[in-house]
mmCIF file of C-alpha atoms in Angstrom:
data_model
loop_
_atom_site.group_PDB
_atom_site.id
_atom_site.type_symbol
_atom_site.label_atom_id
_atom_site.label_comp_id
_atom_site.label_asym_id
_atom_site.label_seq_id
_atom_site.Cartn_x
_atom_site.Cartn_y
_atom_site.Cartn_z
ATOM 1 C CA UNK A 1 -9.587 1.879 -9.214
ATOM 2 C CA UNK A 2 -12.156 3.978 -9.453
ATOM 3 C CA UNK A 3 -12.066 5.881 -12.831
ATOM 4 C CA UNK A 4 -15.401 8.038 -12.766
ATOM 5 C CA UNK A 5 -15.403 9.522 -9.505
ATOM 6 C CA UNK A 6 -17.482 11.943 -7.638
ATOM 7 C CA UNK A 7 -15.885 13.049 -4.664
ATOM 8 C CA UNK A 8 -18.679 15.272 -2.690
ATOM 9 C CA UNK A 9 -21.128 12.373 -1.317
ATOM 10 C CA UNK A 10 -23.557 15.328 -0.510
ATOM 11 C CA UNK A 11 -24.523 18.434 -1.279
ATOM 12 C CA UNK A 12 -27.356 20.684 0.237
ATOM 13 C CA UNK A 13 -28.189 23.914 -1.878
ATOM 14 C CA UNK A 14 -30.889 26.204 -1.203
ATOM 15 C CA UNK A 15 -34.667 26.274 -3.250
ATOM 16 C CA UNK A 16 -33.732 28.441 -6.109
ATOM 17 C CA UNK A 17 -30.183 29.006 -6.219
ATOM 18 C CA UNK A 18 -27.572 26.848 -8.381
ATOM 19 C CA UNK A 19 -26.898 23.501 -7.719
ATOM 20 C CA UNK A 20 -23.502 21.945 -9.196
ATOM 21 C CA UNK A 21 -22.656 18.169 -9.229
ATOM 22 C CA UNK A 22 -18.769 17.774 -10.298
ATOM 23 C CA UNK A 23 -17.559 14.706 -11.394
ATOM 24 C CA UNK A 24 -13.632 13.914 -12.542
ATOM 25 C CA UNK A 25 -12.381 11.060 -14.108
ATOM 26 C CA UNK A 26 -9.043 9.392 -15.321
ATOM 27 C CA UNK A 27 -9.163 7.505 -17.922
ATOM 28 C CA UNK A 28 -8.791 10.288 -21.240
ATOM 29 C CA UNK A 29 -9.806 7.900 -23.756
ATOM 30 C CA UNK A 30 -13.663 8.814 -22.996
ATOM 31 C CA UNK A 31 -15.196 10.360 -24.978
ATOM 32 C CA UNK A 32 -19.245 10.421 -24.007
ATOM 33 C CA UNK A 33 -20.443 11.450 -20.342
ATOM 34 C CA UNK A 34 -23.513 11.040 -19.190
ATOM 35 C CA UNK A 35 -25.714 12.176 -15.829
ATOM 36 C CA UNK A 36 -28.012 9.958 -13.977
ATOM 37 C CA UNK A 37 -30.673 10.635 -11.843
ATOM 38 C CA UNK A 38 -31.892 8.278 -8.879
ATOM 39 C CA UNK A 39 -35.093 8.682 -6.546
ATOM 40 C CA UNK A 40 -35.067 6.061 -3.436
ATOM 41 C CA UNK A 41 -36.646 2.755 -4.255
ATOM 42 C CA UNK A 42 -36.150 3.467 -8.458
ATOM 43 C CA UNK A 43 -33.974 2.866 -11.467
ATOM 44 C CA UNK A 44 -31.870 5.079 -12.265
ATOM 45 C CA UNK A 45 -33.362 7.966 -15.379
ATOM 46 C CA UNK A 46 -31.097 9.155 -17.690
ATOM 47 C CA UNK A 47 -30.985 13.193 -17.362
ATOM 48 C CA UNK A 48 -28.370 14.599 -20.042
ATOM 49 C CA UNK A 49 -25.320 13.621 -21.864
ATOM 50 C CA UNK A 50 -22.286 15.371 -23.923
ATOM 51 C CA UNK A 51 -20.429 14.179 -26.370
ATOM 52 C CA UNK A 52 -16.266 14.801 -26.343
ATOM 53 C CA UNK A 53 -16.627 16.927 -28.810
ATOM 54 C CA UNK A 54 -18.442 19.406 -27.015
ATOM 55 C CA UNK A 55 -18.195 21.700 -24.231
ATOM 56 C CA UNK A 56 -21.296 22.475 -22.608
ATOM 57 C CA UNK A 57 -24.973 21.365 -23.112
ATOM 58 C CA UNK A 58 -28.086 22.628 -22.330
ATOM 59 C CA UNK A 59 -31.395 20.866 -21.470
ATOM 60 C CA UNK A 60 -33.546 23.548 -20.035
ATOM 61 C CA UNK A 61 -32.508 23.698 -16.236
ATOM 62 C CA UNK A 62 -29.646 21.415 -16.461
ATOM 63 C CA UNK A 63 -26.186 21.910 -18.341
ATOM 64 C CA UNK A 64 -23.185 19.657 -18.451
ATOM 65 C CA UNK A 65 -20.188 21.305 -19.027
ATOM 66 C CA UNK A 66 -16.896 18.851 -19.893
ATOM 67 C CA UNK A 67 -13.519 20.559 -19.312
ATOM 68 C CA UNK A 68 -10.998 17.922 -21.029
ATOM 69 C CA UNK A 69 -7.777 19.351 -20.692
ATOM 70 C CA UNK A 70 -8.997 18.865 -16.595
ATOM 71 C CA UNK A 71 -10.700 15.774 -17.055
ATOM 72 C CA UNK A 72 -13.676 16.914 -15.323
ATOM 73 C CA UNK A 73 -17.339 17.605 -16.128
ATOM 74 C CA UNK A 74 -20.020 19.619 -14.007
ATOM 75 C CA UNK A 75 -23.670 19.474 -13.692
ATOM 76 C CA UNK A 76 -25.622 22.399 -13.319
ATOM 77 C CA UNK A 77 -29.095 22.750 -12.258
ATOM 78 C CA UNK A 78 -30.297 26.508 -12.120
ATOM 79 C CA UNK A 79 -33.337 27.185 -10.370
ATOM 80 C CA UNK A 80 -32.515 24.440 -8.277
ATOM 81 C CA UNK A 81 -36.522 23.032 -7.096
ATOM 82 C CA UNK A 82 -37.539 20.504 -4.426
ATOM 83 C CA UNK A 83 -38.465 17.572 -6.903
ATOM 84 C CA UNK A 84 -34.130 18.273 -7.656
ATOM 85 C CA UNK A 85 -33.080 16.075 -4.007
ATOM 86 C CA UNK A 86 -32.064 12.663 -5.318
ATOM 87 C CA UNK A 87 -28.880 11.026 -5.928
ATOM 88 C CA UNK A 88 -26.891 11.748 -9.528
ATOM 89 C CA UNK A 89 -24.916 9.345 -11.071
ATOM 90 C CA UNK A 90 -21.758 10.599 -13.390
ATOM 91 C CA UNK A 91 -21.277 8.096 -15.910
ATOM 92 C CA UNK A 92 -18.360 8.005 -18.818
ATOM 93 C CA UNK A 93 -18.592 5.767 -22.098
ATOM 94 C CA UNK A 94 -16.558 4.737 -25.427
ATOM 95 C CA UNK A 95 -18.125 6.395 -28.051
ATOM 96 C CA UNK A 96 -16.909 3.876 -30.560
ATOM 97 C CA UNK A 97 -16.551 0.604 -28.437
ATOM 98 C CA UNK A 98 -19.160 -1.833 -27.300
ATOM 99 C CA UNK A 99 -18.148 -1.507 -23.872
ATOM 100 C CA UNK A 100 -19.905 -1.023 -20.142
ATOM 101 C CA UNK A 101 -20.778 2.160 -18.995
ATOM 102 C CA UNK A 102 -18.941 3.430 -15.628
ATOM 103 C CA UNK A 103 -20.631 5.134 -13.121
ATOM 104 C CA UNK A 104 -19.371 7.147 -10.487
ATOM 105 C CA UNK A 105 -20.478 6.519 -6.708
ATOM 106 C CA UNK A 106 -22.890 9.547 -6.766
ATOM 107 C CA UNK A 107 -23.684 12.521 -4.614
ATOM 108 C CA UNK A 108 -27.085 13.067 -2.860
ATOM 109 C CA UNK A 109 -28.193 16.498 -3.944
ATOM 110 C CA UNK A 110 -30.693 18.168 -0.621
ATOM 111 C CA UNK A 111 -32.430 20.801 -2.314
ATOM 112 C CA UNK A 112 -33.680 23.276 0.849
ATOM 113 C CA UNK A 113 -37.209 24.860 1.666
ATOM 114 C CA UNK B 1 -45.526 1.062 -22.805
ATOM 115 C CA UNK B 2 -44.366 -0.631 -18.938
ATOM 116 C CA UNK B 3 -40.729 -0.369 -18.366
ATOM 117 C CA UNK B 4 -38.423 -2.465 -16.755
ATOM 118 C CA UNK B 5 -39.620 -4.749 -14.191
ATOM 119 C CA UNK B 6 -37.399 -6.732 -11.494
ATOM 120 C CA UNK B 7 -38.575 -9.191 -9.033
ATOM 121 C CA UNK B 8 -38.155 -9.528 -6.377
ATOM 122 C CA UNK B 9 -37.781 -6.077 -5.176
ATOM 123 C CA UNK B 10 -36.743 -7.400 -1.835
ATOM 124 C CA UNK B 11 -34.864 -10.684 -0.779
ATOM 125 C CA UNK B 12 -33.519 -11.824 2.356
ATOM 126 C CA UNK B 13 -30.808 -14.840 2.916
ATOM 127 C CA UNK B 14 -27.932 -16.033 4.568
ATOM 128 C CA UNK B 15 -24.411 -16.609 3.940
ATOM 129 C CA UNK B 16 -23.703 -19.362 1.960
ATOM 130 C CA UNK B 17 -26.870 -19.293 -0.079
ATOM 131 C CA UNK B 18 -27.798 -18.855 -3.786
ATOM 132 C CA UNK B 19 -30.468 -16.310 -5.248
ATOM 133 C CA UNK B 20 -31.725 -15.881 -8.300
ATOM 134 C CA UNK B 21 -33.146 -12.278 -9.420
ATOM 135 C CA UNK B 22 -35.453 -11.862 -12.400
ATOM 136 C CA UNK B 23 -35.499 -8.889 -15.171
ATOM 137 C CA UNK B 24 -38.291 -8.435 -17.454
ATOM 138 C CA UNK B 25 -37.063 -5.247 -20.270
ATOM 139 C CA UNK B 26 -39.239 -2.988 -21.805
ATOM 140 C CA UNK B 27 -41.029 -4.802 -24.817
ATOM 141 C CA UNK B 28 -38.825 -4.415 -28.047
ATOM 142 C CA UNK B 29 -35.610 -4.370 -26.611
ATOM 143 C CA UNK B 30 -32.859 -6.972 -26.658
ATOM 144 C CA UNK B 31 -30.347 -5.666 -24.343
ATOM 145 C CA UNK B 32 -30.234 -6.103 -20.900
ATOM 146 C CA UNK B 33 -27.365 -5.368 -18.494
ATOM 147 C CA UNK B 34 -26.958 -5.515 -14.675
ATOM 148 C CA UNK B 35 -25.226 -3.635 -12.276
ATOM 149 C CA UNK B 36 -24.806 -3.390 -8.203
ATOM 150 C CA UNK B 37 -25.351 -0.418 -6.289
ATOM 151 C CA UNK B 38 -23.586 -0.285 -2.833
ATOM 152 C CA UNK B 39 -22.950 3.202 -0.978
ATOM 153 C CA UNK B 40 -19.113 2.292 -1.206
ATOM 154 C CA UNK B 41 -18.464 1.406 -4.612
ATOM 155 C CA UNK B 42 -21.475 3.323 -6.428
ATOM 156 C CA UNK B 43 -22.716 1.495 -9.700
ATOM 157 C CA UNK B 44 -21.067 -1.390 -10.831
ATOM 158 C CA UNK B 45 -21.504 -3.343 -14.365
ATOM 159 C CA UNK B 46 -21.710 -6.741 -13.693
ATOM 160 C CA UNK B 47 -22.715 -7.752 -17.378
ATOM 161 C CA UNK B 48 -24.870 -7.274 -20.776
ATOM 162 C CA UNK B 49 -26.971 -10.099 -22.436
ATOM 163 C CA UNK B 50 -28.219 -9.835 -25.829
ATOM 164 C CA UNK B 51 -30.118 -12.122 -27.618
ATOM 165 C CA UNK B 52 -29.250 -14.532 -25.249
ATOM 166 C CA UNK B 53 -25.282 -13.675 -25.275
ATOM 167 C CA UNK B 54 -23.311 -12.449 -23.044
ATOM 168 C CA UNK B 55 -21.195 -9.428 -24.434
ATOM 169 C CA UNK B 56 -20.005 -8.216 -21.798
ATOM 170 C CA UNK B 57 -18.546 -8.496 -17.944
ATOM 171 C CA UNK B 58 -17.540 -6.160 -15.430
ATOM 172 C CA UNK B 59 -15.080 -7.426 -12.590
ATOM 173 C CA UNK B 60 -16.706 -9.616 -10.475
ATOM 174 C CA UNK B 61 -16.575 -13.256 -9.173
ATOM 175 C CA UNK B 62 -17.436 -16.523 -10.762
ATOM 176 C CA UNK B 63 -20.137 -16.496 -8.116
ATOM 177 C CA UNK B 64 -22.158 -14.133 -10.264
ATOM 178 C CA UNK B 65 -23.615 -15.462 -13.173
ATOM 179 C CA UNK B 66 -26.616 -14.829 -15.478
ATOM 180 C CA UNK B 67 -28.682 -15.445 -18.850
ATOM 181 C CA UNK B 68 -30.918 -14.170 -21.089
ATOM 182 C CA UNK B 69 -34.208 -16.187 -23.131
ATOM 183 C CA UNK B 70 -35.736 -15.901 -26.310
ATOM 184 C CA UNK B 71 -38.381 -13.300 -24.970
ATOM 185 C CA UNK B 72 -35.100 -11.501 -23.715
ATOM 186 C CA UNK B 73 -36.357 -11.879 -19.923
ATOM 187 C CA UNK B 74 -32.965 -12.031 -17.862
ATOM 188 C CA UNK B 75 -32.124 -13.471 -14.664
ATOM 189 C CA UNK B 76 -28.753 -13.263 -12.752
ATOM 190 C CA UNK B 77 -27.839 -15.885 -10.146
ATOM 191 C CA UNK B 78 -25.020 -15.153 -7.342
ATOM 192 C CA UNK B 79 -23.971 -18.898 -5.592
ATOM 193 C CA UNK B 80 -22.341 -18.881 -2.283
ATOM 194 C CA UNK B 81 -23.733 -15.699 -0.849
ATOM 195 C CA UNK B 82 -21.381 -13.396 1.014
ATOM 196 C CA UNK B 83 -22.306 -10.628 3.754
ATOM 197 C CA UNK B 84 -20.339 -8.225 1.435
ATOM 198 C CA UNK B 85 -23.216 -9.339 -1.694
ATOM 199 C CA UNK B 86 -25.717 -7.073 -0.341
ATOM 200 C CA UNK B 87 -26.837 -4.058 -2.289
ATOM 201 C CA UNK B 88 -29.565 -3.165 -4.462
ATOM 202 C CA UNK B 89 -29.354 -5.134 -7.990
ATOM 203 C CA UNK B 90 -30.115 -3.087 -10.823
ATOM 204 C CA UNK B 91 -30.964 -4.284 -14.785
ATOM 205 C CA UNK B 92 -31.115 -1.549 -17.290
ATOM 206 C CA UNK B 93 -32.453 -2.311 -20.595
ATOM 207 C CA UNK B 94 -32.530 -0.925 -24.163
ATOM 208 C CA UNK B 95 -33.159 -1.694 -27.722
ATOM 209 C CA UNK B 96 -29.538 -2.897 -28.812
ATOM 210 C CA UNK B 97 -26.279 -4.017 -27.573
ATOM 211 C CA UNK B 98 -23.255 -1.243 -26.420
ATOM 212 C CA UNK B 99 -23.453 1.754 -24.363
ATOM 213 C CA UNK B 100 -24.418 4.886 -25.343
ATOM 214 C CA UNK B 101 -24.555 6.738 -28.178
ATOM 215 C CA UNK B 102 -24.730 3.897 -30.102
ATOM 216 C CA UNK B 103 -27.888 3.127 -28.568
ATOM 217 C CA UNK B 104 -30.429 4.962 -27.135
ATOM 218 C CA UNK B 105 -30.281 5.386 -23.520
ATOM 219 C CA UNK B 106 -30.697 2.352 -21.075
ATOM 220 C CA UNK B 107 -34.077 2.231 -18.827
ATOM 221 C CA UNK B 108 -33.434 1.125 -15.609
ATOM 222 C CA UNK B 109 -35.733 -1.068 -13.218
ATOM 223 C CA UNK B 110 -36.383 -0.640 -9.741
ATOM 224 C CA UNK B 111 -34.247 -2.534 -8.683
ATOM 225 C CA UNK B 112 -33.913 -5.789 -6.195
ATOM 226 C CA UNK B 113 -32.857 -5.199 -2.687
ATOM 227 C CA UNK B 114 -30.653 -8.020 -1.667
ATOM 228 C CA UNK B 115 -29.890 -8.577 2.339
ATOM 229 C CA UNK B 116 -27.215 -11.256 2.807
ATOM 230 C CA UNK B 117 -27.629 -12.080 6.555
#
């Protein structure tokens, strides 16, 4: 049961224009989100993160926005840039419990020339 | 400082096997927590040693098994390889135990590229 999920394996945006990663999730008892970032042959690298308690934030070209009442959280990357294609991770967390970290299955962002 | 190292970053064996992977953290941290990568089922915790404890597990088989020692160096083990075992093995590590926020973000390795043949 997959309870962080991304549904949109791929997604192919053009240099410049908006990109924006989705990711929905069931379980309403989470209450941090995080985004992931993944080049071929490396780790993961942590990208940006919001808390429950907040809406949207903003780390220079990328924003998360967390709709609650929907249980679903965006990523937004505006001017989208070559260096963007990789694969992005979703990720949901306990704020308050010493517990794993779930990760969605990811989408492979294509950033075009 | 040199982040997270795994070796090896590629493996090769057959069915019925064992393997054991290696992950060295980023100096000064104590946590260290695995996960598989497979294009079907995305990311998936397999556990989280610190100082040399297991805290936590995610849902996988007896088969998969690990430890942590004193210089907080971890290595996992999987007995009885399986064709479905292949996937890239990832360890993340950071300076204390629990996800995030109540640490700082994990630092992932590279990663070990396991082919079960």
């Amino acid at each position: 049961d997959q309870q962080v999920k991304q549904n949109s394996p791929s997604l192919s945006v053009q240099e410049g224009r908006i990109s924006i990663l989705n990711c929905d999730y069931t379980n309403s008892m989470f209450d941090y989100f995080l985004w992931y970032k993944k080049y071929p042959a490396e780790g993961p690298t942590f990208l940006i993160s919001i808390s429950s308690i907040k809406d949207k934030n903003e780390d220079g070209r990328f924003t998360v926005f967390l709709n609650k009442s929907a249980k679903h959280l965006s990523l937004h990357i505006v001017p989208s840039q070559p260096g963007d294609s990789a694969v992005y991770f979703c990720a949901a967390c306990f704020m308050n419990r010493d517990d794993k970290i779930i990760f969605g299955k990811g989408t492979r962002l294509h950033i075009l020339p | 400082k040199a982040g997270v190292t795994q070796t090896p970053r590629y493996l090769i064996k057959t069915r019925g096997q064992q393997v054991t992977l290696s992950c060295s953290p980023i100096s000064g941290h104590r946590s260290v927590s695995w996960y598989q990568q497979t294009p079907g089922q995305g990311l998936q915790f397999l556990f989280e040693y610190f100082s040399e404890t297991q805290r936590n597990k995610g849902n996988f088989p007896g088969r998969f098994s690990g430890r942590q020692f004193s210089n907080s160096r971890s290595e996992m083990n999987v007995s009885t390889l399986e064709l479905g075992d292949s996937a890239l093995y990832l360890c993340a590590s950071s300076t204390v135990a629990g996800a995030p926020p109540s640490t700082d973000t994990q630092y992932f390795g590279p990663g070990t590229r396991l082919t079960v043949l």
